Amino acid sequence: MPKLTKVPFQILVALDQLINTLLGGWADETLSARCWRKRANKHWNKARCIIDALFFWQKDHCKTAYESEQQRLHLPLSLREVPPK
């Protein structure tokens, strides 16, 4: 991702994480990822459907966001590998 588009994207992710945190979620998780993770709950599943509809150009936005979090894709390459215990 070119540097000029990287900064606005990072700001949007940070705002998303802030909103999630204000709603009682984990500080390093996006609202989309949380909606997918908690989709078994009818209220979170409804929120997932709304978010997926807002991002209509992305198939399964919330699922993709969750998978991205699991793979640590939001981190720089040097931080993505989990150190051995």
C-alpha atoms as one frame of an Amber mdcrd trajectory, in Angstrom:
protein
   0.000   0.000   0.000   1.538   3.372  -0.960   2.460   5.598   1.971  -0.078
   8.335   1.127  -3.000   5.899   1.336  -1.572   4.014   4.313  -2.042   6.861
   6.819  -5.765   7.514   6.141  -6.435   3.753   6.256  -4.645   3.457   9.606
  -6.672   6.384  10.970  -9.920   4.709   9.906  -8.857   1.437  11.556  -7.952
   3.339  14.741 -11.370   5.056  14.776 -13.061   1.707  14.212 -11.135   0.192
  17.132 -12.000   3.210  19.296 -15.714   2.781  18.578 -15.455  -0.918  19.396
 -13.644  -0.124  22.655 -16.241   2.498  23.630 -18.885  -0.203  23.120 -17.062
  -2.473  25.574 -14.921  -4.443  23.112 -11.233  -5.226  22.990  -9.014  -2.247
  22.186  -7.179  -3.953  19.321 -10.248  -5.409  17.578 -12.381  -3.733  14.942
 -16.129  -3.572  15.298 -16.508  -5.649  12.136 -14.326  -8.446  13.504 -16.225
  -8.373  16.797 -19.564  -8.652  14.983 -18.346 -11.764  13.183 -16.873 -13.265
  16.366 -20.143 -12.728  18.275 -22.508 -13.502  15.366 -24.231 -16.318  17.350
 -25.906 -13.544  19.373 -28.893 -12.174  17.422 -28.048  -8.523  18.175 -24.437
  -8.883  17.021 -25.572 -10.834  13.979 -27.957  -8.005  13.070 -25.089  -5.511
  13.431 -22.954  -7.809  11.239 -25.618  -7.774   8.525 -25.800  -3.966   8.661
 -22.011  -3.559   8.459 -21.767  -6.085   5.632 -24.474  -4.119   3.768 -22.553
  -0.851   4.300 -19.478  -2.476   2.744 -21.524  -3.968  -0.112 -18.527  -4.013
  -2.476 -16.669  -6.392  -0.129 -18.014  -9.937   0.071 -18.396 -11.010   3.729
 -16.701  -7.880   5.107 -17.036  -8.862   8.781 -15.766 -12.408   8.218 -12.810
 -11.049   6.250 -12.090  -8.504   9.010 -12.118 -11.288  11.610  -9.803 -13.477
   9.530  -7.496 -10.505   9.000  -7.324  -9.979  12.780  -6.556 -13.676  13.299
  -3.718 -13.504  10.768  -2.497 -10.228  12.299  -2.610  -8.525   8.874  -3.151
  -5.118  10.473   0.375  -5.244  11.892   3.631  -4.409  10.106   5.376  -7.487
   8.668   8.015  -7.454  11.408   5.334  -7.850  14.104   3.103 -10.463  12.487
   4.994 -13.530  13.608   4.103 -14.688  17.078   7.263 -15.312  19.103   7.634
 -18.881  20.456   6.785 -19.382  24.114
